Short mmCIF file of C-alpha atoms and ligand atoms in Angstrom, two decimals:
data_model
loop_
_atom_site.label_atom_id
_atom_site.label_comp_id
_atom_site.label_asym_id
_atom_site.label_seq_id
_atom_site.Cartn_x
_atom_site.Cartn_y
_atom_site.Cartn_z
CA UNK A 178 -129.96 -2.32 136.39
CA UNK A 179 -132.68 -4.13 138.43
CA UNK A 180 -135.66 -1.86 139.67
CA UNK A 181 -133.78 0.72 141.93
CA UNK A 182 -135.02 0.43 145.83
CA UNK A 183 -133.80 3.89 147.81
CA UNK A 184 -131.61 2.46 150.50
CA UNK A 185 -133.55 1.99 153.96
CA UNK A 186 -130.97 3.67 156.53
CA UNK A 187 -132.21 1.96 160.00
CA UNK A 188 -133.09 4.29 162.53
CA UNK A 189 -130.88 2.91 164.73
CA UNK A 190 -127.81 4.12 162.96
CA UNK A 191 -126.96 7.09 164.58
CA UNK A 192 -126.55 10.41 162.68
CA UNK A 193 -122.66 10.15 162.87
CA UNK A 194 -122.56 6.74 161.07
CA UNK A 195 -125.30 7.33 158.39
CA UNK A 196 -122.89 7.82 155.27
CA UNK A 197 -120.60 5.29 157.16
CA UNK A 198 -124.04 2.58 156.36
CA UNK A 199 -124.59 4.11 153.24
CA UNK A 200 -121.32 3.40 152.29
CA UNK A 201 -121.00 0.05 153.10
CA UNK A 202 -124.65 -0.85 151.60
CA UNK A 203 -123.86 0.53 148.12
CA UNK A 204 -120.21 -1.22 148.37
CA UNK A 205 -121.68 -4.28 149.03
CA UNK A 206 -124.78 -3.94 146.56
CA UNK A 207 -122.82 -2.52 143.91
CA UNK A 208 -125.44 0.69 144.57
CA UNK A 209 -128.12 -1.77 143.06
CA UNK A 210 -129.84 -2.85 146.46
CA UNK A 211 -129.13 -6.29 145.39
CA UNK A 212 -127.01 -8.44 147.06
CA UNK A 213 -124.29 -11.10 145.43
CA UNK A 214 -122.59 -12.49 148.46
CA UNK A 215 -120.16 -15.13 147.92
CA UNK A 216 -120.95 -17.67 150.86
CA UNK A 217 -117.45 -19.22 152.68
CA UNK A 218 -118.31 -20.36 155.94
CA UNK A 219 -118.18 -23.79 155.32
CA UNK A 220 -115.28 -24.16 157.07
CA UNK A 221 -116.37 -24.31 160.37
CA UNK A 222 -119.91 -25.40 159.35
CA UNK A 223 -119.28 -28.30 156.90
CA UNK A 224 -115.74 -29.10 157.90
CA UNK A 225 -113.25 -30.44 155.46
CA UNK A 226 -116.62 -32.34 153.75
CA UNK A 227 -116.66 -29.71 150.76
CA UNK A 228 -113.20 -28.86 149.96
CA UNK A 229 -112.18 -32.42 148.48
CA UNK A 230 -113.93 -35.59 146.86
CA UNK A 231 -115.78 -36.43 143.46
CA UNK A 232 -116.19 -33.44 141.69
CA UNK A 233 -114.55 -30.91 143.46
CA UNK A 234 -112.37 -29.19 141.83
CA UNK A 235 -108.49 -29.14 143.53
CA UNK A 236 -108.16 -25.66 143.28
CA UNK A 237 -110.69 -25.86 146.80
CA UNK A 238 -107.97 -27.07 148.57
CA UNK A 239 -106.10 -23.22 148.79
CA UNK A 240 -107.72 -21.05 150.76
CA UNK A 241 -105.01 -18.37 149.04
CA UNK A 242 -107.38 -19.65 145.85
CA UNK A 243 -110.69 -19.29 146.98
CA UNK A 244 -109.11 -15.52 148.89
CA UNK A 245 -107.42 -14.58 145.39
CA UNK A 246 -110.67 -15.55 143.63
CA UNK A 247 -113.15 -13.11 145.65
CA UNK A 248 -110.43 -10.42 145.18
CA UNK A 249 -110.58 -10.54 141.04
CA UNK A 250 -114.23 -10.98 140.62
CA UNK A 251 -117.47 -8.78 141.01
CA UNK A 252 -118.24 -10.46 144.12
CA UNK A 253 -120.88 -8.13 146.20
CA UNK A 254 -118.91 -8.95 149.29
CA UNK A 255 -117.11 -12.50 150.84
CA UNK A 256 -118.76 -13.40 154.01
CA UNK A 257 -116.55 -15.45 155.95
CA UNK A 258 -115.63 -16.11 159.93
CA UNK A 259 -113.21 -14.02 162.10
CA UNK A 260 -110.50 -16.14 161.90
CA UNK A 261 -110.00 -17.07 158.77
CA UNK A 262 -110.10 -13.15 157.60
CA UNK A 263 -107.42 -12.57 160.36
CA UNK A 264 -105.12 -14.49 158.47
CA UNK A 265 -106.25 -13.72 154.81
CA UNK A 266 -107.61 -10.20 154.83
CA UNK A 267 -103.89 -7.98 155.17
CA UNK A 268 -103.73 -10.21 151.69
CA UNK A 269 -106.38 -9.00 150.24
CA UNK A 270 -107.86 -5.70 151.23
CA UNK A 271 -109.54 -5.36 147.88
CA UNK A 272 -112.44 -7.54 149.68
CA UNK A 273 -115.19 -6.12 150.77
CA UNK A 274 -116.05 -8.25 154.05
CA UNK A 275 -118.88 -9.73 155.93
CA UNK A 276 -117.67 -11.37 159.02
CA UNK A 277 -119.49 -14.04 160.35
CA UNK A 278 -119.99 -14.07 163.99
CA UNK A 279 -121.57 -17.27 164.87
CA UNK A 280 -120.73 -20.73 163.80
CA UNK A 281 -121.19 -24.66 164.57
CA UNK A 282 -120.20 -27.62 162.51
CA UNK A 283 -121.82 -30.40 161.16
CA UNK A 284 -120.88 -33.37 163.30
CA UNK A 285 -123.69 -33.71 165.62
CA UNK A 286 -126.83 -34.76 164.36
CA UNK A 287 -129.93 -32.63 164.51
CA UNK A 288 -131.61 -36.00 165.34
CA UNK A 289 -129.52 -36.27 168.24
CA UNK A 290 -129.58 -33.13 169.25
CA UNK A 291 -130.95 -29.73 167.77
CA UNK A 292 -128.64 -27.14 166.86
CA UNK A 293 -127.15 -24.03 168.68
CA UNK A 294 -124.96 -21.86 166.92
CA UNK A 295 -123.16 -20.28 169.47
CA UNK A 296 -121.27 -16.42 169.05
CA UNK A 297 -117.94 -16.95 168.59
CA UNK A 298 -116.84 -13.22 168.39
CA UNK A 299 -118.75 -9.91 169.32
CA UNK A 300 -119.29 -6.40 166.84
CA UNK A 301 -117.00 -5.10 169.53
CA UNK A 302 -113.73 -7.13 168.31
CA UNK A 303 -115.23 -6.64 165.02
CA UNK A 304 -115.05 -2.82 165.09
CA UNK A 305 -111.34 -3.27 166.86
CA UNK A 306 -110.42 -5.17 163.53
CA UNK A 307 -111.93 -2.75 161.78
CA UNK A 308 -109.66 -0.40 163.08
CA UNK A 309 -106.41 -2.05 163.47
CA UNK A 310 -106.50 -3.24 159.80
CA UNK A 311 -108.72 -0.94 157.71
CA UNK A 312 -109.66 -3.67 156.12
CA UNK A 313 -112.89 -3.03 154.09
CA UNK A 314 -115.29 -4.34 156.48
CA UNK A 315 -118.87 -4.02 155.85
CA UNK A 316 -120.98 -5.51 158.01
CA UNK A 317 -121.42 -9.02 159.76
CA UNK A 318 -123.88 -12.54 159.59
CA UNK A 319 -124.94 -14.40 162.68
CA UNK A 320 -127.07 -17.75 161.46
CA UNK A 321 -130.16 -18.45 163.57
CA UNK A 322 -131.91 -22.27 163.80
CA UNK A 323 -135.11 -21.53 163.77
CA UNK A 324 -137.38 -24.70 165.17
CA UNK A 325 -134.10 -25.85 167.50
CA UNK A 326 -134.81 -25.56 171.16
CA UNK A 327 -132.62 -23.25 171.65
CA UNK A 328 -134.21 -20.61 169.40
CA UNK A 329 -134.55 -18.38 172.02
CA UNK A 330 -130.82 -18.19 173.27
CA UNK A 331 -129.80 -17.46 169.04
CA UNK A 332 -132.50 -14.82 169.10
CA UNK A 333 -131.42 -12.56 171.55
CA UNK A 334 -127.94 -12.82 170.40
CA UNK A 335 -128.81 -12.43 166.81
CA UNK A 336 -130.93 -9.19 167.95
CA UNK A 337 -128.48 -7.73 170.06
CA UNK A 338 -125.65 -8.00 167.58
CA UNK A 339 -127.76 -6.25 164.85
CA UNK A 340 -128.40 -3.37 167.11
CA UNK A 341 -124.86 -2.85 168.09
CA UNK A 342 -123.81 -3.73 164.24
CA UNK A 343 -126.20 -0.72 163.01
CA UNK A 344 -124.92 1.54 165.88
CA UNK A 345 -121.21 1.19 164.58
CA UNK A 346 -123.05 1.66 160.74
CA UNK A 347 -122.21 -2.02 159.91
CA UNK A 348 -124.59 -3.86 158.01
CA UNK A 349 -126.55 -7.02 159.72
CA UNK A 350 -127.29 -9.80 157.54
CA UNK A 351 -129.05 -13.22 158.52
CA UNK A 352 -128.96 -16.75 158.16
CA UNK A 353 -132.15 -18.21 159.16
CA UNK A 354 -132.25 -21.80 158.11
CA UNK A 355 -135.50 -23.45 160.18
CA UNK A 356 -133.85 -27.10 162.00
CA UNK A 357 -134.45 -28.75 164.88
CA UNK A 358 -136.35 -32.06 165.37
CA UNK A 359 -140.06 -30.33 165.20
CA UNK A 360 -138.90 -29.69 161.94
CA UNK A 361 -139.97 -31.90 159.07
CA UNK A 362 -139.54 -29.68 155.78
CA UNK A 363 -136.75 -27.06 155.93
CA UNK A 364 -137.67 -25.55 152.60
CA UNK A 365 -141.60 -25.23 153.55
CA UNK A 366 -142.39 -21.93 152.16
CA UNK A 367 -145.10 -21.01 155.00
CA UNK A 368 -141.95 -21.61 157.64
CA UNK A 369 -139.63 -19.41 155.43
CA UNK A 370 -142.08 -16.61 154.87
CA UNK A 371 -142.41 -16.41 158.94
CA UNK A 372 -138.46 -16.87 159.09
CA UNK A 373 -138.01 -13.40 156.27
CA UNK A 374 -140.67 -11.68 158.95
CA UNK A 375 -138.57 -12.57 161.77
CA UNK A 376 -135.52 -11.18 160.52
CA UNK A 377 -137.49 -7.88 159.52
CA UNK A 378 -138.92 -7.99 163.21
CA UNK A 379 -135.28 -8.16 164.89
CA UNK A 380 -134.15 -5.40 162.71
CA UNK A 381 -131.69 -7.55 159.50
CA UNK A 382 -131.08 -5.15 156.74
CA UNK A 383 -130.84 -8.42 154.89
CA UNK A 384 -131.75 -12.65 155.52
CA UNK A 385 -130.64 -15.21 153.88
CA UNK A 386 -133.27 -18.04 153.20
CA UNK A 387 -133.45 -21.82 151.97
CA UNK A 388 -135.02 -21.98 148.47
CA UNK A 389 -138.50 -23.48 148.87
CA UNK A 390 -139.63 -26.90 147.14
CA UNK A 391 -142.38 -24.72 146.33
CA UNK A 392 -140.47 -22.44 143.77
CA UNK A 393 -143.75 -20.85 142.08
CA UNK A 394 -144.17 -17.19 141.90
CA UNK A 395 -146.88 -16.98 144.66
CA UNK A 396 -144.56 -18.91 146.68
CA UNK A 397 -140.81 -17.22 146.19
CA UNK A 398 -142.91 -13.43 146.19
CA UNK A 399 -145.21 -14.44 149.39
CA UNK A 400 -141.34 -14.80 150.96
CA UNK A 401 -140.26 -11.30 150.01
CA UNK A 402 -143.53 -9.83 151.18
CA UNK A 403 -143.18 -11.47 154.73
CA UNK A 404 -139.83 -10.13 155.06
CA UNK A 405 -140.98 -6.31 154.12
CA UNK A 406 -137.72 -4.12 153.29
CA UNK A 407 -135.71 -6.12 154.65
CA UNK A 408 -133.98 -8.08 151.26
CA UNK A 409 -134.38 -11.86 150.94
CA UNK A 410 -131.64 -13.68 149.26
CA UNK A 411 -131.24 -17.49 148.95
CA UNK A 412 -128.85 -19.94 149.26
CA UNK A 413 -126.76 -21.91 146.52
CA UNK A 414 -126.46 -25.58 147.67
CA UNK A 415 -124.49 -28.84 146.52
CA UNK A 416 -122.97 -28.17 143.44
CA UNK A 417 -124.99 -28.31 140.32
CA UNK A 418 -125.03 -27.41 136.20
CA UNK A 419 -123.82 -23.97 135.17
CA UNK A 420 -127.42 -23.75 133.40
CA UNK A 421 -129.43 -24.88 136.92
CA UNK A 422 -127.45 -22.63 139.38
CA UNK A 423 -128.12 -19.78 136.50
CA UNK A 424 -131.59 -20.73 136.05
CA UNK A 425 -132.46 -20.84 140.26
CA UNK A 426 -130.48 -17.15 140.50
CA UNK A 427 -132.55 -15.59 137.54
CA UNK A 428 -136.54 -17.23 138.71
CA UNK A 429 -135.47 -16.09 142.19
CA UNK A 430 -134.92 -12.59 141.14
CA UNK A 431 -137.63 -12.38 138.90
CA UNK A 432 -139.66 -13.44 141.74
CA UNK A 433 -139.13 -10.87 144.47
CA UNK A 434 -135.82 -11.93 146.58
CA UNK A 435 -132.95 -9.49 146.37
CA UNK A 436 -129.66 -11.68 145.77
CA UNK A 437 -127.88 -14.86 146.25
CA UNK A 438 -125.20 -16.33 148.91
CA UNK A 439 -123.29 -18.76 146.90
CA UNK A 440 -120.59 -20.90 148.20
CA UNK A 441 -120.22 -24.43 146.72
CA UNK A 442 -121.35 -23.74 143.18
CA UNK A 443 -118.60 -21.38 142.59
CA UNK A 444 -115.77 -22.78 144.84
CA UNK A 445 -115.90 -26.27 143.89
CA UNK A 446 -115.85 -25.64 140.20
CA UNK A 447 -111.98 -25.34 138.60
CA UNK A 448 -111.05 -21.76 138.49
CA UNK A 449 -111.70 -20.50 135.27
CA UNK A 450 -115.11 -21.70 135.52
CA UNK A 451 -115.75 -20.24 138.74
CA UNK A 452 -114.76 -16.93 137.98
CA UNK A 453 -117.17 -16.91 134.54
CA UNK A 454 -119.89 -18.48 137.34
CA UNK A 455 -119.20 -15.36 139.12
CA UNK A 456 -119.22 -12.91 136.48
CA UNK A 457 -122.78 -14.28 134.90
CA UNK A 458 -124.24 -14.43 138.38
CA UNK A 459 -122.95 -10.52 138.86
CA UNK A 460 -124.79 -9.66 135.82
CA UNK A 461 -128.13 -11.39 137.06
CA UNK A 462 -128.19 -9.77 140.38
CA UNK A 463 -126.61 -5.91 139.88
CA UNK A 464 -127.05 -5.51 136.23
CA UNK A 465 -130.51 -7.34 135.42
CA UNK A 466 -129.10 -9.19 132.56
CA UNK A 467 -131.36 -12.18 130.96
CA UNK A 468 -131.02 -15.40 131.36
CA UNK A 469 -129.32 -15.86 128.06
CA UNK A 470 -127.02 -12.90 128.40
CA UNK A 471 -125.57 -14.45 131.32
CA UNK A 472 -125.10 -17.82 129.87
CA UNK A 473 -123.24 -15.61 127.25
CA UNK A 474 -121.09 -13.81 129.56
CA UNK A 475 -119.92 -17.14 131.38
CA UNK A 476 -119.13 -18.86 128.02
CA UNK A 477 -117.24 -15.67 127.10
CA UNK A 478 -115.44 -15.43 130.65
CA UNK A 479 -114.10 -19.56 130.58
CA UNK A 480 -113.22 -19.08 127.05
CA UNK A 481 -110.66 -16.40 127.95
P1 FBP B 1274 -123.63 -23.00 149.81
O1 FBP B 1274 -123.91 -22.14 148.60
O2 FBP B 1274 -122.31 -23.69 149.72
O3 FBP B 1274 -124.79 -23.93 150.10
O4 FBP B 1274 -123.47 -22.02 151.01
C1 FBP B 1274 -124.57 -21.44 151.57
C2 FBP B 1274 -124.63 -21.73 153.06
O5 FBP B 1274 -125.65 -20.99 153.67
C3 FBP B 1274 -123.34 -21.43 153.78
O6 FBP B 1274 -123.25 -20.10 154.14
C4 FBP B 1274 -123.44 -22.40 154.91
O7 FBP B 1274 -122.21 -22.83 155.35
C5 FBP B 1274 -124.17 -23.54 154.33
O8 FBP B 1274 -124.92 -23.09 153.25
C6 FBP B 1274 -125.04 -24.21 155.35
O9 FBP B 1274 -125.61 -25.34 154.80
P2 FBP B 1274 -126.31 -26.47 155.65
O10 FBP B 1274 -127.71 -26.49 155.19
O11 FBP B 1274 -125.56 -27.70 155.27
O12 FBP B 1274 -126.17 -26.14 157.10
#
């Protein structure tokens, strides 16, 4: 098991919904404090761009797939929008959910115009879902632009829904990705250490950062630092080698973030593969397995 970290309950979880948190933190950490979230927004964000062309693997095309896929696998939890859970999620209740509140696609250019990710739903029709379907349901994501004009207008919303998230014992998680025409490096490691304080400043339980070009140990542990106990994880990216997406999860852990949100590397791969990416990456970020043991485990896992 990685080095254990005692959960941080926030203090604005009231007494009522404390186990409620705790619960949903050690569902979606695996009770390792480490966080494998499997990344399907792209939907709305990327449009149809990643679900067909070279290289990607057919099975992309069924959402049933990609559903079916988080439901047999030791995913940490399957963050995905509103919608699309209101149409999957009665399907598979196994899931443990983030819902994404916020979204924006890719069609305007941030050279045209910087980028506003407006809220699409509130932690109020969030908790009615909740409800209605008792569908596991642990927490939600709101992605902020840091460096877009219109900063401000994601900040408050991103602060307010993390309040009201923690009051109902949900658990807040971030996207902070730093765009906007000021911006000239989105993986500049000074701009993402400020972006992991940010998120511990408006309260995230966890944020969810570009890797830096910079991936040295001074640089990925002067990111984890800055964000305080609040637990960095980073994003996947295009899709890449087994042995690179491996490598990337494993120097990220060793150097101070707590997990991964991966979306393309697993989803675009055929099945079978997928699923082995998704059991090796498990064993990286709840079991602390080597970097060869989880090559092992994802030969072992396609070969079946
Ligand atoms: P990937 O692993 O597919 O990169 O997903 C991670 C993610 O953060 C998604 O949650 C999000 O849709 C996407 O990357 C945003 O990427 P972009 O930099 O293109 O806006």
């Amino acid at each position: 098991m990685p080095t254990p970290i005692t959960p941080l309950i926030p203090a604005d979880v009231p007494n009522t919904h404390r186990d409620i948190f705790l619960a949903h933190y050690n569902t979606i950490t695996h009770q390792s404090s480490h966080l494998f979230l499997f990344a399907f927004d792209q939907k709305i964000e990327h449009l149809d761009d990643d679900f067909d062309g070279n290289n990607i693997d057919k099975n992309t095309r069924s959402l049933d797939a990609l559903f079916s896929l988080a439901a047999h696998t030791p995913i940490g939890a399957f963050a995905t929008h509103y919608g699309l859970l209101t149409r999957y999620g009665m399907q598979y209740p196994e899931i443990p959910y983030i819902i994404k509140l916020n979204g924006k696609t890719n069609l305007i250019p941030t050279e045209q115009h910087d980028p506003f990710s407006e809220q699409l739903w509130s932690v109020s029709d969030v908790v009615t879902l909740q409800k209605t379907s008792k569908l596991n349901i642990c927490g939600v994501g709101y992605t902020i632009y840091l460096g877009s004009i219109y900063e401000s207008d994601m900040l408050k919303q991103a602060a307010q829904i993390i309040t009201q998230a923690h009051q109902h014992g949900l658990i807040a998680i971030l996207w902070i990705y730093l765009r906007g025409n000021i911006i000239r490096d989105e993986t500049d490691a000074q701009k993402l250490a400020g972006a992991a304080g940010l998120a511990a400043s408006l309260g995230a339980d966890f944020v969810k950062l570009k890797m830096p070009h910079d991936t040295s140990a001074d640089s990925l542990q002067r990111i984890a630092y800055a964000a305080g106990n609040t637990g960095v994880i980073y994003a996947g990216g295009n899709l890449e080698s087994i042995d690179t997406v491996l490598l990337n999860v494993h120097t990220q852990l060793q150097r101070g973030a707590r997990g991964v949100a991966i979306g393309r590397n697993i989803f675009q791969r055929p099945t079978d593969e997928a699923a082995a990416c998704i059991h090796a990456i498990n064993a990286l970020v709840h079991t602390n397995a080597s970097l060869s043991e989880a090559l092992n485990i994802y030969t072992e896992k396609k070969a079946k």
